[in-house]
Amino acid sequence: MINRRNFLTTVALGTASAAVLAACGQSAPAQTGSASNPVTINYTWWGNDDRAERTRKAIALFESKNPDIKVKGNFSDFAGYWQKRATEAAGGGLPDVMQWDLSYLRDYGQRNQLLDLGTVKINTDAFEKSLLPSGQIKGKTYGIPTSTNAFAVYYDPAKVASLGIAEPDGNWTYAEFNKFLTEVGAKGNGALFGSTDYTGVWWMFNIWLRQNNIEAFTGDGKLGFTKDDMKKWWNLTKDLRGTPAIVSEERTTQLAPKSPFGSNVTATEVTWDNFMAGYLADSGAKELKLVPVPSDDPDNLGLFLKPSMLMVASAKTKYKDAAARFIDFMVNDPEVGQIFKTSRGVPASKTQRDGTTFEGTDKLVVDYEKSIEKYLKDAPEPPIVGFGTLETSFKRISSDLNFGKVTVDGAADAWFKEAEDLIKQNS
Amino acid sequence: MTQSPTLNRRSASSTPPLPRKSRQRGADARAGYTFLLPWLLGFIALTVGPMISSLYLSFTNYNLFDPPKWIGLDNYTTLFQDERFLQSVGVTVSYVVFGTPMKLAAALAIAMLLNSKRKGQGFYRSAFYAPSLIGASVSIAIVWKAMFGDSGPVDQGLSFFGINLGGWVGNPSMTMPMMILLTVWQFGAPMVIFLAGLKQIPADLYEAASMDGAGPVRKFFNITWPMLSPVIFFNLLMETIHAFQIFASAYIISNGEGGPAGSTLFYTLYLYLRGFSDFRMGYASAMAWLLVIVVGIITLIFFRTSKSWVHYSGDSK
Amino acid sequence: MTTMATPTQPKPVKQAAEAPAPVYNPKSESAGAKRAKSVIFHIVALALTAVVLYPALWMIASSFKPNAEIGGSNTSLWSSNFSFDNFVTAMEGIGGVSTLQFFTNSLVLAVGAVVGTILSASVSAYAFARIKFPGRSIFFGMMIATLLLPFHVVIIPQYIVFQQLGLVDTYVPLLIGKFLAADAFFVFLMVQFMRNLPAELDEAARIDGAGHVRIFTSIMLPLMKPALISTSIFSFIWSWNDFLGPLLYLNSPEKYPLPLALRLFVDQTQSSDYGAMIAMSVMALLPVLVFFLVFQRYIVEGVSTQGLKG
């Protein structure tokens, strides 16, 4: 795989590298392992301490059931995770098995970095047929969903009650939702705010587009919405910004990496339903509830089950079989479900889901996904190449909007410029 | 006492070459390159080679996956239309322009305060130096963020005086002062160098000036400043170049994002984000080369203008 | 860029290396005025010390406070609820990797950096300072230029090369530069030091038939002890505090040195355990602080005579 850049850089290193290279050379390892001589596969994931703990338990279980395979685990935070994967991929050194996010599936799948899991043995019989396409690109399966999550409005019933406001039932329009936030902010007396600016969340925008029957991205990797759509979206909370209905961006920055909702500064938050456990731990609240997102069309909530994460394997893995067995175990094994509960989302495989007992908060999440079943539409296709970057700029530009650094028009212009530039770069 | 390589060479060549000497010279050349080998290898493999590569990459579109695609000057022209880039330049320039002189002024003032034969001088010198040693660490960045946060000690201290700014960390107009305070806090390193320089100034100069009736201000401008000018120049040059390259503390304080509202988006942080987060290595390389050019020009300007205000001992005045 | 390399630049530093000259001390003042001045001096200096050391004190004090009191209403440094709990939590580490492991990693990297720098910088400096060979002044100028070069220009290609060689997530990229004298500052420091050693030393040795290897090992190295000590201290501390290098090259948490572990800690513990975070910060700084207290004289002298940065 010598091309021009390799040549240039390799020449630059000269003799020193040759010596090091020789010293580091290894003989090719065997493709399959045995109990006495197991193969080792690398597995990496993002997440917090809690997930690390659970994952280690799952790995230990897998190793005890598969003595011919050892799994070496690594993890990092979400942002750092993608920096690492990109640089590893560039050198052909992706770990054998990885936890993956829908936002980055196309980046790597389309660039032939991921293994076509259709070529190995993974049992997908227990999966909803509508869910699997979100792990597929052009007919090839690059990712298997571990679990699903759905968008929801979280609220803390105790806080809402203490303000003397009726609990919401999730049957609301944007105007009604805004009114609710305004009321919380007004009665919160500077101590409690309505929410963070929900128009700063990409997936909420995506849902709003679906409510208006617009696809975010076209089949050929272009934007499916216009600048006007985006302005309309960001204008939804125009009158709320700078009022107690929305917690100030200053405050949000101060609290980071903890969220305002987890810090008991806001009464509601719009996000994925599998964040429940984290919010409960952070806020120390006795109970948190989930209701559907607002919509101006009561028959179309734009909701869908998204794979909260996927399992993928490197295209260059030497241990396809071992990788496939590990993936199969992680997505299907009921005991793995018992370990993770809903911390990865609701298990996607029915085998795993049925084998897991959900109690307390976990039950809330499962019940929520059941309650919205009738509104669910197909899961989205993997977004365009470079989507991760666009999602980050969406959040950043929306934050600038709340700081009052840009107008809605300027914000839409800025995002479109970046998006068009990115699409051009990757075409 | 100044032995520059030029001087040595001149004295060596003034003696007529003898056969034995020329053999010696050959042996010396071999020995010289042998001893120099580690540095030379590192210089070629870790500096020159990568510099050439990054110069090449700066003219390409390179995302780490696909081979680099030659696009000429596109990266450089795009840079100047990139608002985030311009913002990062603004942030960095204001940091350098305000932070460096403030830090050096503090260092010089305190060095002059300490430049006496009083007891405890050594203690103060060490105590003031300590922040320079730890200031660039992740630990201090974390502590800084906590201290300047909502109801941190800084907020509480200011409230005591009736100033209610709230936390600095989340306020886009207060993050720069916070970063500047972090660098000014590390005034110890240039201070110690100033102090060493001040000790070199002969005491009789001040005595003579006193007899002429010169006050402290005149003494400062007529004696201290010119006599200290080489040290001031050295500190100014090094601190300015360092200030351009601030990274770790900005990264930690802004969670690696350069926020709030881009107010801590330092040049190097944006370079890092472009390269290692957006995978636009060509673009990042162009940024790196632009930085090299700018730092080079600034160094050049420093040296050019230094002739008018830097006086080396032995110079005729 | 050759302008940067003019030999005028090291001059101010060299001047500073001379023995201290008498300090201005006017004789005309009365004893009383002197005394008053001295009191004012100490008041000002002590006030400054308090301001300068406050962040460090606050950090250490906070590490012993329960979470709720940090940044809370208790503004005094001392808390009656003094406890080691934060340190106990911090020692547990992150995601199954103990803090002791991070310590060991930092130590391995720092010791490696010291050994590499001492070996490579002293040898290279000997060539620059004591051997005459063609191209020496050009190379010396280039070395000085690298002092001023923003290193960001080399990190991307360096990264790509180490990636191609499969050396990412090893300590090789972090240490190889130390063994190849890539920290020009230390080479420069040693060159300056060696140039101030009398030339008669090696001339005499040469007459006795000693070669460069012997002159270097048995004459120069023993005499260079002060420079070697400064170099060791600073390369240790720089390596200990390094953030960008490990951030780029290391993937596995069990290989992380402390600064990276600290960041992971900040990100991972979403339930923001402030106390433990600060306790871990204190522990990460501890070796540097101990180093400072022990070698304080060397460090400050090193800075004043060699113009080192902290």
Short mmCIF file of C-alpha atoms in Angstrom, two decimals, chain A residues 50-352:
data_model
loop_
_atom_site.label_atom_id
_atom_site.label_comp_id
_atom_site.label_asym_id
_atom_site.label_seq_id
_atom_site.Cartn_x
_atom_site.Cartn_y
_atom_site.Cartn_z
CA ASP A 50 -20.28 2.78 34.88
CA ARG A 51 -20.23 1.42 31.36
CA ALA A 52 -16.60 0.39 31.74
CA GLU A 53 -17.56 -1.62 34.80
CA ARG A 54 -20.47 -3.34 33.04
CA THR A 55 -18.45 -4.02 29.92
CA ARG A 56 -15.68 -5.64 31.91
CA LYS A 57 -18.26 -7.94 33.49
CA ALA A 58 -19.61 -8.85 30.05
CA ILE A 59 -16.11 -9.53 28.75
CA ALA A 60 -15.30 -11.76 31.72
CA LEU A 61 -18.49 -13.71 31.06
CA PHE A 62 -17.64 -14.07 27.40
CA GLU A 63 -14.13 -15.28 28.16
CA SER A 64 -15.41 -17.89 30.60
CA LYS A 65 -17.82 -19.19 27.96
CA ASN A 66 -15.23 -18.98 25.16
CA PRO A 67 -11.91 -20.07 26.59
CA ASP A 68 -10.28 -19.93 23.14
CA ILE A 69 -10.75 -16.14 22.90
CA LYS A 70 -9.37 -13.39 25.07
CA VAL A 71 -10.85 -9.89 24.77
CA LYS A 72 -8.69 -6.88 25.51
CA GLY A 73 -10.86 -3.86 26.28
CA ASN A 74 -10.17 -0.14 25.86
CA PHE A 75 -12.38 2.86 26.27
CA SER A 76 -12.46 6.64 26.09
CA ASP A 77 -14.89 9.52 26.11
CA PHE A 78 -17.14 10.11 23.11
CA ALA A 79 -15.28 13.04 21.50
CA GLY A 80 -11.83 11.52 21.92
CA TYR A 81 -13.18 8.20 20.68
CA TRP A 82 -13.65 9.40 17.11
CA GLN A 83 -10.31 11.17 16.94
CA LYS A 84 -8.67 7.89 17.87
CA ARG A 85 -10.63 5.80 15.39
CA ALA A 86 -9.83 8.12 12.51
CA THR A 87 -6.14 8.05 13.17
CA GLU A 88 -6.14 4.30 13.67
CA ALA A 89 -8.06 3.75 10.48
CA ALA A 90 -5.52 5.83 8.59
CA GLY A 91 -2.81 3.42 9.64
CA GLY A 92 -4.95 0.33 9.13
CA GLY A 93 -4.97 -0.35 12.84
CA LEU A 94 -8.62 -0.31 13.91
CA PRO A 95 -9.40 -2.60 16.86
CA ASP A 96 -11.03 -5.93 15.95
CA VAL A 97 -14.41 -5.12 17.45
CA MET A 98 -15.84 -1.70 18.27
CA GLN A 99 -18.89 -0.08 19.75
CA TRP A 100 -20.17 2.28 17.07
CA ASP A 101 -22.46 5.22 16.57
CA LEU A 102 -24.87 5.66 13.69
CA SER A 103 -23.40 9.11 12.96
CA TYR A 104 -20.07 7.62 11.92
CA LEU A 105 -21.20 4.41 10.20
CA ARG A 106 -21.08 5.79 6.69
CA ASP A 107 -17.69 7.47 7.17
CA TYR A 108 -16.06 4.15 7.83
CA GLY A 109 -18.35 1.73 6.03
CA GLN A 110 -18.12 3.57 2.75
CA ARG A 111 -14.34 3.77 3.07
CA ASN A 112 -14.09 -0.01 3.44
CA GLN A 113 -12.83 0.16 6.98
CA LEU A 114 -15.54 -2.06 8.43
CA LEU A 115 -16.15 -5.77 8.02
CA ASP A 116 -19.25 -6.81 6.10
CA LEU A 117 -20.95 -8.70 8.90
CA GLY A 118 -23.12 -10.51 6.35
CA THR A 119 -20.06 -12.62 5.58
CA VAL A 120 -19.71 -13.97 9.11
CA LYS A 121 -22.00 -15.86 11.45
CA ILE A 122 -24.08 -13.53 13.59
CA ASN A 123 -27.64 -14.44 14.48
CA THR A 124 -30.05 -11.63 13.67
CA ASP A 125 -33.27 -13.65 13.80
CA ALA A 126 -34.39 -11.98 17.02
CA PHE A 127 -34.15 -8.44 15.60
CA GLU A 128 -36.96 -6.24 14.30
CA LYS A 129 -36.61 -6.29 10.54
CA SER A 130 -37.17 -2.53 10.40
CA LEU A 131 -34.19 -1.86 12.60
CA LEU A 132 -31.46 -3.73 10.73
CA PRO A 133 -31.27 -1.36 7.71
CA SER A 134 -29.81 1.37 9.89
CA GLY A 135 -26.68 -0.78 10.14
CA GLN A 136 -26.54 -1.29 6.39
CA ILE A 137 -25.04 0.67 3.53
CA LYS A 138 -25.71 -0.34 -0.06
CA GLY A 139 -26.89 -3.78 0.99
CA LYS A 140 -23.90 -4.59 3.15
CA THR A 141 -24.28 -4.98 6.90
CA TYR A 142 -21.59 -3.05 8.71
CA GLY A 143 -23.19 -2.73 12.12
CA ILE A 144 -25.52 -4.75 14.35
CA PRO A 145 -27.60 -2.66 16.77
CA THR A 146 -27.07 -3.59 20.40
CA SER A 147 -30.10 -1.71 21.55
CA THR A 148 -32.52 1.03 20.68
CA ASN A 149 -33.29 4.42 22.07
CA ALA A 150 -35.97 6.97 21.31
CA PHE A 151 -36.28 10.68 21.82
CA ALA A 152 -38.26 11.91 24.79
CA VAL A 153 -38.91 14.82 27.07
CA TYR A 154 -37.63 14.11 30.57
CA TYR A 155 -39.09 15.92 33.51
CA ASP A 156 -38.72 15.81 37.24
CA PRO A 157 -42.26 15.41 38.67
CA ALA A 158 -41.23 16.59 42.12
CA LYS A 159 -39.84 19.88 40.77
CA VAL A 160 -42.83 20.49 38.52
CA ALA A 161 -45.22 19.82 41.40
CA SER A 162 -43.31 22.10 43.76
CA LEU A 163 -43.91 24.97 41.31
CA GLY A 164 -47.60 24.20 41.32
CA ILE A 165 -47.62 23.29 37.64
CA ALA A 166 -49.60 20.35 36.27
CA GLU A 167 -47.51 17.46 34.98
CA PRO A 168 -47.40 17.33 31.18
CA ASP A 169 -48.90 14.36 29.36
CA GLY A 170 -46.71 14.63 26.29
CA ASN A 171 -49.62 15.54 24.10
CA TRP A 172 -48.46 18.98 23.12
CA THR A 173 -47.62 21.34 20.29
CA TYR A 174 -44.45 23.40 20.18
CA ALA A 175 -46.38 26.43 21.38
CA GLU A 176 -47.71 24.47 24.32
CA PHE A 177 -44.28 23.10 25.11
CA ASN A 178 -42.83 26.62 24.99
CA LYS A 179 -45.59 27.81 27.26
CA PHE A 180 -44.77 25.06 29.72
CA LEU A 181 -41.08 26.01 29.72
CA THR A 182 -41.95 29.68 30.18
CA GLU A 183 -44.16 28.87 33.12
CA VAL A 184 -41.46 26.79 34.80
CA GLY A 185 -38.95 29.56 34.24
CA ALA A 186 -41.27 32.23 35.60
CA LYS A 187 -42.16 30.29 38.72
CA GLY A 188 -38.66 28.88 39.12
CA ASN A 189 -37.54 32.21 40.50
CA GLY A 190 -33.99 32.09 39.16
CA ALA A 191 -33.30 28.76 40.82
CA LEU A 192 -35.01 26.54 38.30
CA PHE A 193 -35.19 27.00 34.54
CA GLY A 194 -37.37 25.39 31.91
CA SER A 195 -34.84 23.48 29.87
CA THR A 196 -31.75 23.86 27.72
CA ASP A 197 -32.54 25.23 24.26
CA TYR A 198 -34.04 22.18 22.59
CA THR A 199 -33.44 23.66 19.14
CA GLY A 200 -29.72 23.06 19.76
CA VAL A 201 -30.12 19.30 19.57
CA TRP A 202 -29.57 17.91 16.09
CA TRP A 203 -31.81 14.85 16.53
CA MET A 204 -34.69 16.96 17.76
CA PHE A 205 -34.32 19.01 14.58
CA ASN A 206 -34.31 15.76 12.64
CA ILE A 207 -37.54 14.73 14.35
CA TRP A 208 -39.14 18.09 13.59
CA LEU A 209 -38.17 17.65 9.93
CA ARG A 210 -39.83 14.23 9.94
CA GLN A 211 -42.92 15.75 11.51
CA ASN A 212 -42.98 18.03 8.48
CA ASN A 213 -42.29 15.13 6.14
CA ILE A 214 -38.79 16.27 5.23
CA GLU A 215 -35.84 13.89 5.12
CA ALA A 216 -32.65 15.30 6.62
CA PHE A 217 -30.42 13.83 3.93
CA THR A 218 -31.16 12.70 0.42
CA GLY A 219 -30.19 9.30 -0.88
CA ASP A 220 -27.22 10.76 -2.78
CA GLY A 221 -25.70 12.33 0.32
CA LYS A 222 -27.01 15.89 -0.02
CA LEU A 223 -28.98 17.98 2.43
CA GLY A 224 -32.71 17.29 2.20
CA PHE A 225 -33.82 20.51 3.88
CA THR A 226 -33.38 24.17 3.08
CA LYS A 227 -31.90 27.11 4.90
CA ASP A 228 -35.44 28.34 5.48
CA ASP A 229 -36.34 25.12 7.27
CA MET A 230 -33.40 25.64 9.53
CA LYS A 231 -34.31 29.26 10.22
CA LYS A 232 -37.85 28.21 11.02
CA TRP A 233 -36.49 25.65 13.45
CA TRP A 234 -34.16 27.99 15.26
CA ASN A 235 -36.87 30.64 15.37
CA LEU A 236 -39.10 28.29 17.37
CA THR A 237 -37.41 29.32 20.61
CA LYS A 238 -36.55 32.87 19.52
CA ASP A 239 -38.73 34.43 22.22
CA LEU A 240 -37.50 32.04 24.87
CA ARG A 241 -33.78 32.71 24.55
CA GLY A 242 -32.50 35.00 27.25
CA THR A 243 -35.55 34.30 29.43
CA PRO A 244 -35.71 31.89 32.37
CA ALA A 245 -37.55 29.44 30.11
CA ILE A 246 -34.11 28.44 28.82
CA VAL A 247 -31.09 28.07 31.05
CA SER A 248 -28.34 30.45 29.97
CA GLU A 249 -25.43 29.16 27.98
CA GLU A 250 -23.08 30.65 30.60
CA ARG A 251 -24.59 28.41 33.20
CA THR A 252 -24.52 25.37 30.94
CA THR A 253 -20.82 25.92 30.23
CA GLN A 254 -20.06 26.28 33.92
CA LEU A 255 -21.77 23.02 34.70
CA ALA A 256 -20.08 21.00 31.96
CA PRO A 257 -19.40 18.12 31.73
CA LYS A 258 -22.49 17.68 33.91
CA SER A 259 -25.78 18.60 32.24
CA PRO A 260 -28.07 21.33 33.62
CA PHE A 261 -30.83 18.75 34.03
CA GLY A 262 -28.52 16.43 35.94
CA SER A 263 -27.46 19.38 38.08
CA ASN A 264 -31.07 20.15 39.08
CA VAL A 265 -30.96 23.50 37.32
CA THR A 266 -33.69 22.71 34.77
CA ALA A 267 -37.03 20.93 35.17
CA THR A 268 -37.00 19.26 31.75
CA GLU A 269 -34.62 18.05 29.09
CA VAL A 270 -35.17 16.76 25.57
CA THR A 271 -32.90 13.85 24.70
CA TRP A 272 -32.52 10.07 24.29
CA ASP A 273 -34.39 7.87 26.71
CA ASN A 274 -31.37 5.76 27.68
CA PHE A 275 -29.81 8.71 29.53
CA MET A 276 -32.19 7.94 32.39
CA ALA A 277 -29.72 6.16 34.66
CA GLY A 278 -27.12 8.91 34.24
CA TYR A 279 -29.60 11.67 35.02
CA LEU A 280 -30.85 9.86 38.09
CA ALA A 281 -27.31 9.39 39.37
CA ASP A 282 -26.33 12.98 38.66
CA SER A 283 -29.40 14.71 40.02
CA GLY A 284 -30.18 12.41 42.90
CA ALA A 285 -33.87 12.85 41.99
CA LYS A 286 -36.26 10.25 43.34
CA GLU A 287 -38.09 9.87 40.08
CA LEU A 288 -37.85 11.15 36.51
CA LYS A 289 -40.57 10.73 33.92
CA LEU A 290 -40.58 10.47 30.13
CA VAL A 291 -43.20 11.85 27.76
CA PRO A 292 -43.22 12.17 23.95
CA VAL A 293 -41.74 15.19 22.18
CA PRO A 294 -44.03 18.02 21.02
CA SER A 295 -45.48 18.00 17.52
CA ASP A 296 -47.81 20.29 15.63
CA ASP A 297 -49.24 17.24 13.90
CA PRO A 298 -50.75 14.98 16.60
CA ASP A 299 -50.67 11.97 14.25
CA ASN A 300 -47.05 12.39 13.28
CA LEU A 301 -44.61 12.65 16.17
CA GLY A 302 -41.64 12.00 13.89
CA LEU A 303 -40.37 9.48 16.44
CA PHE A 304 -38.33 6.43 15.59
CA LEU A 305 -36.23 3.84 17.32
CA LYS A 306 -32.59 4.53 16.61
CA PRO A 307 -29.89 1.99 17.27
CA SER A 308 -28.40 3.64 20.35
CA MET A 309 -25.19 1.92 19.42
CA LEU A 310 -23.97 -0.70 17.02
CA MET A 311 -21.35 -3.39 17.11
CA VAL A 312 -18.90 -3.36 14.23
CA ALA A 313 -15.68 -5.15 13.31
CA SER A 314 -12.62 -3.91 11.51
CA ALA A 315 -12.36 -4.90 7.86
CA LYS A 316 -8.75 -5.84 8.52
CA THR A 317 -9.30 -8.03 11.56
CA LYS A 318 -7.35 -11.27 11.48
CA TYR A 319 -9.90 -12.98 13.68
CA LYS A 320 -13.21 -12.69 11.85
CA ASP A 321 -14.67 -15.70 13.61
CA ALA A 322 -13.72 -14.60 17.08
CA ALA A 323 -14.98 -11.07 16.34
CA ALA A 324 -18.29 -12.43 15.07
CA ARG A 325 -18.73 -14.64 18.13
CA PHE A 326 -18.06 -11.72 20.43
CA ILE A 327 -20.53 -9.47 18.59
CA ASP A 328 -23.15 -12.20 18.58
CA PHE A 329 -22.65 -12.65 22.31
CA MET A 330 -22.86 -8.92 23.05
CA VAL A 331 -26.09 -8.40 21.12
CA ASN A 332 -27.93 -11.66 21.79
CA ASP A 333 -26.89 -13.12 25.12
CA PRO A 334 -29.56 -12.65 27.80
CA GLU A 335 -26.94 -12.46 30.54
CA VAL A 336 -25.35 -9.50 28.78
CA GLY A 337 -28.78 -7.86 28.87
CA GLN A 338 -28.87 -8.45 32.62
CA ILE A 339 -25.50 -6.73 32.96
CA PHE A 340 -26.29 -3.65 30.89
CA LYS A 341 -30.05 -3.33 31.54
CA THR A 342 -31.05 -0.15 29.67
CA SER A 343 -27.72 1.66 30.07
CA ARG A 344 -27.00 1.00 26.38
CA GLY A 345 -30.66 1.49 25.49
CA VAL A 346 -33.38 -1.16 25.31
CA PRO A 347 -31.84 -4.42 24.01
CA ALA A 348 -32.59 -4.75 20.31
CA SER A 349 -32.53 -8.52 20.15
CA LYS A 350 -35.73 -10.09 21.43
CA THR A 351 -33.73 -12.97 22.93
CA GLN A 352 -31.73 -10.54 24.98
#
